[in-house]
Short mmCIF file of C-alpha atoms in Angstrom, two decimals:
data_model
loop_
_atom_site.label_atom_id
_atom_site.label_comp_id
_atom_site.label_asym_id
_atom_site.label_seq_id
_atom_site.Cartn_x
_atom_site.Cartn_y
_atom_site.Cartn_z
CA UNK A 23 278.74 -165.35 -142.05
CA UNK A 24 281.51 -162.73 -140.68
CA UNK A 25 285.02 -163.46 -142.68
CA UNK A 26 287.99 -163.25 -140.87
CA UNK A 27 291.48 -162.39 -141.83
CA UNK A 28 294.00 -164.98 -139.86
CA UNK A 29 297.73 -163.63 -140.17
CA UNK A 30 299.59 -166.24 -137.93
CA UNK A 31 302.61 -168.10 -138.81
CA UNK A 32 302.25 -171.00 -136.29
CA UNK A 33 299.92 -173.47 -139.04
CA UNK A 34 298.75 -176.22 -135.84
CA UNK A 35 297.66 -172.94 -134.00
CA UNK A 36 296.26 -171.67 -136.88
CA UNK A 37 294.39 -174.43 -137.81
CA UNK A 38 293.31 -175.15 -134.46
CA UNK A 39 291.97 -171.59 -133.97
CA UNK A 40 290.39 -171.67 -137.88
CA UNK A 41 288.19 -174.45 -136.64
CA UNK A 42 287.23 -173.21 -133.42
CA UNK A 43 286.23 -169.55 -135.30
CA UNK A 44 284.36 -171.68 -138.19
CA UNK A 45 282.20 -173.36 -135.23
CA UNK A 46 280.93 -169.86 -134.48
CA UNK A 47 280.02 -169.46 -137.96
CA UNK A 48 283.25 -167.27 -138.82
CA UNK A 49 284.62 -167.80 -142.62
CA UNK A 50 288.22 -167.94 -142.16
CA UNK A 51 291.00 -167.33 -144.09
CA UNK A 52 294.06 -168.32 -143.15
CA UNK A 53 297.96 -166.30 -144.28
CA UNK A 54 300.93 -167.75 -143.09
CA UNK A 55 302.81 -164.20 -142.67
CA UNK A 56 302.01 -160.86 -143.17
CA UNK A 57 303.17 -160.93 -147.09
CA UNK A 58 300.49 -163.49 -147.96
CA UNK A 59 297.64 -161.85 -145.83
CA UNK A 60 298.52 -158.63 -147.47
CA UNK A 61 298.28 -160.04 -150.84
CA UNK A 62 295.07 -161.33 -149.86
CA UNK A 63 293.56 -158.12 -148.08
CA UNK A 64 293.81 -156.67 -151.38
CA UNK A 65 291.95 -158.75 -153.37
CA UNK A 66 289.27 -159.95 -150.93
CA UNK A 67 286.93 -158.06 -148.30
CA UNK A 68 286.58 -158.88 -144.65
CA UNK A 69 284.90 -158.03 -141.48
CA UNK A 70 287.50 -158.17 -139.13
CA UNK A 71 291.10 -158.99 -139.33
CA UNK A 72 293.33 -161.08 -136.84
CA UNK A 73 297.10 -160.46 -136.55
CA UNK A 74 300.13 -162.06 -134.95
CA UNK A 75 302.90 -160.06 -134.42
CA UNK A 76 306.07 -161.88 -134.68
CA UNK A 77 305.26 -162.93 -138.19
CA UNK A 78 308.16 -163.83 -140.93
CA UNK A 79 308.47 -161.09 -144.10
CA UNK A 80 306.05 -158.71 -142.94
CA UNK A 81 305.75 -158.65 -138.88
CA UNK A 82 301.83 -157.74 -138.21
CA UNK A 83 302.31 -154.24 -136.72
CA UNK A 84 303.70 -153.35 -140.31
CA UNK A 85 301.28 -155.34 -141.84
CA UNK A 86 298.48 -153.27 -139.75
CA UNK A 87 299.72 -150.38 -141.07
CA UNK A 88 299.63 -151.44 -144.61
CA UNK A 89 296.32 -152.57 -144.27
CA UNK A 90 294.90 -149.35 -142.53
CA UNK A 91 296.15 -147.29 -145.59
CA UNK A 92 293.90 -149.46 -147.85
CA UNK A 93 290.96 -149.84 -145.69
CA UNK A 94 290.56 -147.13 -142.19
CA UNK A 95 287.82 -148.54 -141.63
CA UNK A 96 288.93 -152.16 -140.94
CA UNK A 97 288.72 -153.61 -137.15
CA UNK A 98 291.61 -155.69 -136.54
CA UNK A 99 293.30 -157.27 -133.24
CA UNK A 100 296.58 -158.44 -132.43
CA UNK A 101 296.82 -162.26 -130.77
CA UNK A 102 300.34 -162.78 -130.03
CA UNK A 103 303.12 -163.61 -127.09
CA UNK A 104 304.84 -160.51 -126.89
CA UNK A 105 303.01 -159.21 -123.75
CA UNK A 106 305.22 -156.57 -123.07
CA UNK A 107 303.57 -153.06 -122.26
CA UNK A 108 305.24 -151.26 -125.27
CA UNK A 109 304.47 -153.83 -127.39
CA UNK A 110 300.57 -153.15 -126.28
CA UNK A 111 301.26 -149.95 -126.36
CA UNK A 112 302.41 -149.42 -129.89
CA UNK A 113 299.90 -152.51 -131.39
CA UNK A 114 297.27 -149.69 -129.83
CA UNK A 115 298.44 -146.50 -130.97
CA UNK A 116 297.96 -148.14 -134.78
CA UNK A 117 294.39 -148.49 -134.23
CA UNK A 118 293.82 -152.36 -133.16
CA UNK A 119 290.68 -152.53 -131.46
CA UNK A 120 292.24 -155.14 -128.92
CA UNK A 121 295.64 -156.70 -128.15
CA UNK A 122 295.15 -160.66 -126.85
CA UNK A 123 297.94 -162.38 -125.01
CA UNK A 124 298.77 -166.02 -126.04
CA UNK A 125 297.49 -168.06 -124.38
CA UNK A 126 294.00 -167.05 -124.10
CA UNK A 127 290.75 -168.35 -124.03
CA UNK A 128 288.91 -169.01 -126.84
CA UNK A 129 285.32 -167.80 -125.65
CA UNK A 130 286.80 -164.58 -124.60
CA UNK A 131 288.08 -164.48 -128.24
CA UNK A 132 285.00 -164.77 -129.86
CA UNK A 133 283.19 -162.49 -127.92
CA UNK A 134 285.68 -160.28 -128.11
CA UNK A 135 285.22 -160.65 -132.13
CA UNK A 136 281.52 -160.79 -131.88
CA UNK A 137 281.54 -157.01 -129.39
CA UNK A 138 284.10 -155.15 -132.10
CA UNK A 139 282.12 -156.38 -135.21
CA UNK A 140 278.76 -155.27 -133.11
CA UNK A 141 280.05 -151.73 -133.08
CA UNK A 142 281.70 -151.63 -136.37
CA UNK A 143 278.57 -152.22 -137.96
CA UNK A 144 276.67 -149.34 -136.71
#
């Protein structure tokens, strides 16, 4: 079972999108803003992470960048509304191994998951 880091402040979306990942055989683990899922990074290990941007205390590109310092190696992805081409641009230049546009569709999201953790694994 792959665990996933969910940073997303919206709980029904969250929760929603926790149960749709755990039918795919994803462990979850849900942080309400980036402060929580950084406290958690720390303590636990994950395959992948998944970031919102617009986040209260810690917005996720910061929280990207706090995470990256502990763990390089980490894939992570941004799922958020801002679709604007900077914001793209700079969720990118971090290092996030996609940036997904609310709304989306939830197939493409777990393939997307299931094609990064494919090549972060070899």
């Amino acid at each position: 079972m792959k665990k996933i880091l969910l940073a997303e402040d919206d709980s029904d979306f969250a929760n929603v999108l926790k149960q749709y990942l755990e039918l795919y055989d994803y462990e979850v683990t849900w942080a309400e803003n980036g402060q929580e899922a950084l406290a958690i990074f720390q303590t636990t290990t994950f395959d992948i992470c998944v970031f919102d941007v617009m986040m209260p205390i810690i917005d996720g590109f910061t929280l990207a960048e706090k995470v990256i310092k502990i763990n390089p190696e980490i894939p992570f992805i941004f799922l958020t509304a801002r679709k604007l081409k900077e914001d793209k641009i700079i969720g990118l230049k971090l290092g996030a191994d996609d940036y997904i546009v609310k709304p989306f569709e939830a197939d493409e999201l777990i393939l997307r998951l299931n094609n990064i953790l494919k090549r972060s694994q070899q």
